[in-house]
Coordinates of C-alpha atoms in Angstrom, one line a residue:
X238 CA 122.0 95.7 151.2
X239 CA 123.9 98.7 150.2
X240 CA 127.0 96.9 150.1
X241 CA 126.2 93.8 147.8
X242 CA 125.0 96.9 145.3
X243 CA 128.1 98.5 145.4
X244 CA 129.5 95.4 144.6
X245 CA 127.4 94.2 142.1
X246 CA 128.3 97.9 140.1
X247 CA 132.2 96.7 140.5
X248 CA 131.6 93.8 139.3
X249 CA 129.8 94.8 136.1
X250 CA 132.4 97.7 135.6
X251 CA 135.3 95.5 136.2
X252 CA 134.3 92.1 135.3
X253 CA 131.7 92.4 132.8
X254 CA 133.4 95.7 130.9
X255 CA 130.2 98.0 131.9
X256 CA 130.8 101.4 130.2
X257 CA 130.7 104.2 132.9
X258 CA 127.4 105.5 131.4
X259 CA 125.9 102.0 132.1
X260 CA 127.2 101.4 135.5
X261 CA 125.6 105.0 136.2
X262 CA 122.4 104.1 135.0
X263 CA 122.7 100.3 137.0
X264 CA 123.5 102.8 140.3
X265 CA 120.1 104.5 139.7
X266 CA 118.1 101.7 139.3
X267 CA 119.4 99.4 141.7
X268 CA 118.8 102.7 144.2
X269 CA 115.4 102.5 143.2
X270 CA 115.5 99.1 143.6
X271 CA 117.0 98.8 147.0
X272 CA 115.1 102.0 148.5
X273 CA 112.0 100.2 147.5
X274 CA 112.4 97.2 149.5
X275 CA 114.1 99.6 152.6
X276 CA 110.6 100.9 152.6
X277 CA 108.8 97.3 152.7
X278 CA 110.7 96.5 155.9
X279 CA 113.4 95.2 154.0
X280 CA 117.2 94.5 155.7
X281 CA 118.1 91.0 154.5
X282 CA 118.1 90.7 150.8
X283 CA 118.1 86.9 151.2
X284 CA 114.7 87.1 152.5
X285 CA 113.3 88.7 149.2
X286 CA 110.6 86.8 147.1
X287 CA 109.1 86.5 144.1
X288 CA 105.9 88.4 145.3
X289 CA 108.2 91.2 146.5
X290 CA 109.7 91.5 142.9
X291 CA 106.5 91.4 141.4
X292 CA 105.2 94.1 143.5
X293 CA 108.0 96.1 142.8
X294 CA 107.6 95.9 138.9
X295 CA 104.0 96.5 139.3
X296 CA 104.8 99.8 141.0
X297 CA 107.4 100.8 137.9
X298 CA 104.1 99.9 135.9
X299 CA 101.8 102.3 137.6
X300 CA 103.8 104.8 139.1
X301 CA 102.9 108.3 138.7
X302 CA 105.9 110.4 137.7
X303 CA 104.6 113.5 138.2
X304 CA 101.4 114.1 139.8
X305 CA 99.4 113.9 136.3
X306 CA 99.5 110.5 135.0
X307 CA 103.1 110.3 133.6
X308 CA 104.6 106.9 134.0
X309 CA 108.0 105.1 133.0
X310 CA 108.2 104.3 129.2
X311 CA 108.1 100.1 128.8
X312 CA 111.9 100.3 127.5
X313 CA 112.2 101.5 131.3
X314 CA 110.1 98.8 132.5
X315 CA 112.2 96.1 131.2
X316 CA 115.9 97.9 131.7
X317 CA 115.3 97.9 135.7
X318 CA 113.6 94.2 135.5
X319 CA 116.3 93.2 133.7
X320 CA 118.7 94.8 135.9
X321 CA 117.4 93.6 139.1
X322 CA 117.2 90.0 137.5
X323 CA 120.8 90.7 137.1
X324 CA 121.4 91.7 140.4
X325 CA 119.8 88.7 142.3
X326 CA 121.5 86.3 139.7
X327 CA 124.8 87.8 141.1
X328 CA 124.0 87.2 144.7
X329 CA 123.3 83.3 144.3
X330 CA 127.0 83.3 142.8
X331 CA 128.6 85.4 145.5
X332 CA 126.5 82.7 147.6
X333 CA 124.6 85.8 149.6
X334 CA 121.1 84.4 148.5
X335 CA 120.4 80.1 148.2
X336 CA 117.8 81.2 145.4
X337 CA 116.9 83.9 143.1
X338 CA 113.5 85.2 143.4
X339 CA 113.2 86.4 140.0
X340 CA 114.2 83.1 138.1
X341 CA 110.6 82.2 137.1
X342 CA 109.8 86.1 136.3
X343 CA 109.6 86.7 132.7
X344 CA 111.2 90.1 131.1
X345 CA 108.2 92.6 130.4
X346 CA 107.9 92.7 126.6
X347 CA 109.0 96.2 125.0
X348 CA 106.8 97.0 122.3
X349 CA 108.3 97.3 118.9
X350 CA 109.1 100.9 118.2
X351 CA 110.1 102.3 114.5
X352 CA 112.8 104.9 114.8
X353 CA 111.7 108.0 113.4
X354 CA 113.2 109.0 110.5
X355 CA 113.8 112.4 108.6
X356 CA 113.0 113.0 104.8
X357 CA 116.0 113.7 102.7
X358 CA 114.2 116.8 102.0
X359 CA 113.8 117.2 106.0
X360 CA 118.0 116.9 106.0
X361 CA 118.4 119.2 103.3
X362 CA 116.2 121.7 105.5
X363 CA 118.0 120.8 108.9
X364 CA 121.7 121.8 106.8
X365 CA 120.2 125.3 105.6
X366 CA 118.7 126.2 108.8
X367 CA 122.0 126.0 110.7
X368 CA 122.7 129.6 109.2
X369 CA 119.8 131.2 110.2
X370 CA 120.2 130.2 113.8
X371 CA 124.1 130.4 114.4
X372 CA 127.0 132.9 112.8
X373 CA 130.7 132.8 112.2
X374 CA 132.4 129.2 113.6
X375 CA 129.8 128.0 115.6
X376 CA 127.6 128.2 112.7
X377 CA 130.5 126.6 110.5
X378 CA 131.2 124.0 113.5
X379 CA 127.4 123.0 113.5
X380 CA 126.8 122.5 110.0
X381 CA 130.0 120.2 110.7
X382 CA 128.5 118.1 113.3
X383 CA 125.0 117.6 111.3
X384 CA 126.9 116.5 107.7
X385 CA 129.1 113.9 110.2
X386 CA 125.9 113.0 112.2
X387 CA 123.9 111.9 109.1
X388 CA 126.6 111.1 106.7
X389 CA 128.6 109.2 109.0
X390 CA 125.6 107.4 110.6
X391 CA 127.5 108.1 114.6
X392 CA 126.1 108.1 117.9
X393 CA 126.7 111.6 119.4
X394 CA 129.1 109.8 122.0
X395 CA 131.2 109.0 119.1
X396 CA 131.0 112.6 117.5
X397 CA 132.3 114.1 120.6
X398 CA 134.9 111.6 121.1
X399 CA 136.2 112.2 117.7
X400 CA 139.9 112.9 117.9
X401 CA 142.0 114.1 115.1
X402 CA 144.2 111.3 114.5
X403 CA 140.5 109.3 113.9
X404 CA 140.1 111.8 110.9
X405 CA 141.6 110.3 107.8
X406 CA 140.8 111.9 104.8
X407 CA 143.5 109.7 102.2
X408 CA 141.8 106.7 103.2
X409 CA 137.9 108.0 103.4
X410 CA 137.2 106.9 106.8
X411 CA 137.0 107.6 110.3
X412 CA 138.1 105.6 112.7
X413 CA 135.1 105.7 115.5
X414 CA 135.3 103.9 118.9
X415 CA 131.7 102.6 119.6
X416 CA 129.7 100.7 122.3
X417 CA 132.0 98.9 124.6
X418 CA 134.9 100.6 123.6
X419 CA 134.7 98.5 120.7
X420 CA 136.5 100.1 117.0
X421 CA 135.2 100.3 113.8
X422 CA 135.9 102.1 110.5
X423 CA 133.2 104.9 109.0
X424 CA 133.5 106.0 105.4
X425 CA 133.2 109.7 105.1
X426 CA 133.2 111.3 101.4
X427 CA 130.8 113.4 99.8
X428 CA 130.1 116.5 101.8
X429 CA 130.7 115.3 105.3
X430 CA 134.2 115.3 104.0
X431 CA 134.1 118.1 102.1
X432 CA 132.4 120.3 105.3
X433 CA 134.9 118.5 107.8
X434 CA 137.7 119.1 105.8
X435 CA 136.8 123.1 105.6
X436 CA 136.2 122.9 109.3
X437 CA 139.5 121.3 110.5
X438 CA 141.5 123.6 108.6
X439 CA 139.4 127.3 109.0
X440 CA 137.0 126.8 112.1
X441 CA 138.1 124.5 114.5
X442 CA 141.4 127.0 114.9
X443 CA 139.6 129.7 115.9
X444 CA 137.5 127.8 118.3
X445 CA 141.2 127.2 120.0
X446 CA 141.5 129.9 123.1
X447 CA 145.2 130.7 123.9
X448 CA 144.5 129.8 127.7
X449 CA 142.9 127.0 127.1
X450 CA 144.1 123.2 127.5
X451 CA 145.5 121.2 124.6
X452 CA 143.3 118.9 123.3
X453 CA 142.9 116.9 120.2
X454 CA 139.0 116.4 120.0
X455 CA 137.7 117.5 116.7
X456 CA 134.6 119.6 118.1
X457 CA 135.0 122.1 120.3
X458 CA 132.9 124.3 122.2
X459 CA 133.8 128.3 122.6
X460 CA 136.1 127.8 125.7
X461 CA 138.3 125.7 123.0
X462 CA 137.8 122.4 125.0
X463 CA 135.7 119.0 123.7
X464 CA 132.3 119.5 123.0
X465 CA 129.6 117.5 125.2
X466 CA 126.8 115.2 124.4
X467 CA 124.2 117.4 126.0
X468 CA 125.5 120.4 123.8
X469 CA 125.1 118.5 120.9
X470 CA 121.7 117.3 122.2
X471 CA 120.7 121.1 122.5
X472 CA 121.9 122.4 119.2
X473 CA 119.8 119.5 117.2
X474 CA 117.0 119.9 118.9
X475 CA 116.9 124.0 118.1
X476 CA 118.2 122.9 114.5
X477 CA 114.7 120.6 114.7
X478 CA 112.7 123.1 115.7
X479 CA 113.4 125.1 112.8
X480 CA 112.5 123.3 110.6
X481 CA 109.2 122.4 113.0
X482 CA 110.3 119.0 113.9
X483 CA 109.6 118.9 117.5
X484 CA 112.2 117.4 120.0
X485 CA 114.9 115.9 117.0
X486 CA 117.3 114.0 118.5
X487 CA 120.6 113.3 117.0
X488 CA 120.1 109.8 117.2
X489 CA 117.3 110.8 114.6
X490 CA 120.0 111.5 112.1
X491 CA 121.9 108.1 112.5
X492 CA 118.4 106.2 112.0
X493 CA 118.0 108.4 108.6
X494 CA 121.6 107.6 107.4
X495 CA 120.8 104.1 108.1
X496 CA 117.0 104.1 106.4
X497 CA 117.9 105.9 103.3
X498 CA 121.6 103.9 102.9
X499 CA 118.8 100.8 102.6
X500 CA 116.6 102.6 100.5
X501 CA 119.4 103.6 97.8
X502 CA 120.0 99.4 98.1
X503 CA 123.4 99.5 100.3
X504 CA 123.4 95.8 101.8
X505 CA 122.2 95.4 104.9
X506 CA 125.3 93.7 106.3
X507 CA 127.4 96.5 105.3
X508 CA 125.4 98.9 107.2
X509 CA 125.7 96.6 110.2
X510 CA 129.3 97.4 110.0
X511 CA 129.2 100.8 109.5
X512 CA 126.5 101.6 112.0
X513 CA 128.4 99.1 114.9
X514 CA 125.7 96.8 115.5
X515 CA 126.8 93.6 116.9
X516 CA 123.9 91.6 116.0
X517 CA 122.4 92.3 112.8
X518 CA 118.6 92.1 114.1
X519 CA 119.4 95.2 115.4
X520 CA 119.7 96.3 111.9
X521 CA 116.8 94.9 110.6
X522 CA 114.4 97.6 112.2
X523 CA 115.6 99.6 109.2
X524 CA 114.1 97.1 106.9
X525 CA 110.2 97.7 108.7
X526 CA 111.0 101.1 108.4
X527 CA 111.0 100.5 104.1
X528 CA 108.4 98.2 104.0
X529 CA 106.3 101.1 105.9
X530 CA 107.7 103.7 103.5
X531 CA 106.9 101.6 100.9
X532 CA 103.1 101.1 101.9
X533 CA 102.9 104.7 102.6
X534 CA 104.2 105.6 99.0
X535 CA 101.2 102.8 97.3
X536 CA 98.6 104.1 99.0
X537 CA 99.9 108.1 97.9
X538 CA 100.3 107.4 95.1
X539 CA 98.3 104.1 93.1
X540 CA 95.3 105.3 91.4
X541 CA 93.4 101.8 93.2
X542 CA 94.8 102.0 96.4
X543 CA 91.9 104.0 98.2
X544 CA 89.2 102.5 96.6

């Protein structure tokens, strides 16, 4: 059984285009997946049925994560459903399995989640605090990575993977490579540019260590090499914290780019393209988040509202 998911993972990864970071989280839950059925007796995979995928989804369902009632997220739910519908599709092709046991098994439903969202008085907050945690560059470098964050609207995999020759300051963009390796062009002006600009040419060189390895990544860290997601991850969340917005994420900052873009009346097909959606239902979430802003604002502030 081991096998078949080894080469169900090269498959995605070569085939299909997987990203690495998606073929890493496929090899987690098809461990899950597979260690589950080891423990029901399991060697032959062409002996699985629907009952034993049901089981096993009703055991993501109600398993306790950690002794006090935690359990997996419904976005988890439906990931590792998904990806063992996936999985059992693949082995009727490779002709392992006659039929696929999950065929008639509907994906569990994810329930509809608005993004949170900061204030522009919350962003204006987040900016400031950035001296009162950090000094010198890495306080400079920081401030960098919020103004890009939120006035550039990127996923923290695409701030890291800046580079400098994506940094074009004559033509007002950056050139960002997205999901799927996929490119797409980001205007920057305003003071993203402004900030970048300062840090390019004062802070990033004396992030740059004499022993360490050329690179050409925009952010660095203090060894002088790329910055990582997870330090990124850690200096928003402390940025959050100042300004006592528990657990911010810099995702956060891309959903209020997106929000208050719509708000100020930026088309909503433009900020398809500039966020890198694919499908602009994706985009639409931003459009509930108005309409709750909206009934949020009435019943603040119409005289009849709360009568």
């Amino acid at each position: 059984m081991q096998q078949m998911g080894e080469e169900y993972l090269f498959y995605l990864s070569v085939e299909r285009g997987a990203s690495p970071l998606t073929v890493k989280a496929y090899r987690g839950d098809l461990a899950d997946y597979l260690g589950f059925l080891e423990r029901a007796g399991f060697s032959d995979l062409r002996k699985v049925t629907r009952d034993d995928v049901v089981a096993y989804e009703d055991d993501l369902v109600h398993r306790d994560l950690d002794g006090e009632g935690a359990r997996y997220s419904a976005a988890t739910v439906q990931r590792r459903v998904s990806m063992l519908k996936g999985f059992h599709q693949f082995l009727v092709r490779e002709g392992v399995c006659e039929a696929d046991p999950t065929s008639r098994i509907p994906l569990p439903k994810k329930p509809e989640r608005l993004p949170d969202v900061l204030s522009i008085e919350q962003v204006d907050a987040l900016m400031d605090a950035v001296d009162t945690l950090w000094n010198g560059a890495i306080a400079q470098r920081n401030r960098t990575m919020l103004e890009v964050l939120y006035g550039c609207g990127l996923r923290v995999s695409e701030l890291v993977g800046l580079d400098l020759s994506d940094v074009r300051f004559d033509d007002g963009f950056l050139s960002v490579v997205g999901k799927g390796g996929k490119q797409r062009i980001v205007p920057i002006s305003g003071m993203a540019q402004r900030t970048l600009a300062a840090y390019l040419q004062d802070t990033r060189p004396q992030l740059l260590k004499p022993y360490s390895k050329p690179t050409a990544a925009v952010f660095l860290n203090a060894r002088g090499g790329r910055l990582t997601r997870q330090s990124v991850h850690v200096m928003v969340q402390r940025a959050g914290k100042a300004i006592h917005v528990q657990n911010l994420h810099p995702h956060t900052l891309r959903h209020s780019f997106a929000t208050h873009l719509l708000e100020g009346g930026a088309d909503l097909r433009a900020i398809q393209e500039m966020l890198g959606h694919a499908d602009i239902a994706t985009t639409q979430v931003y459009t509930h988040v108005q309409r709750t802003h909206l009934v949020e604002e009435y019943l603040r502030a119409h005289p009849r509202a709360g009568l």
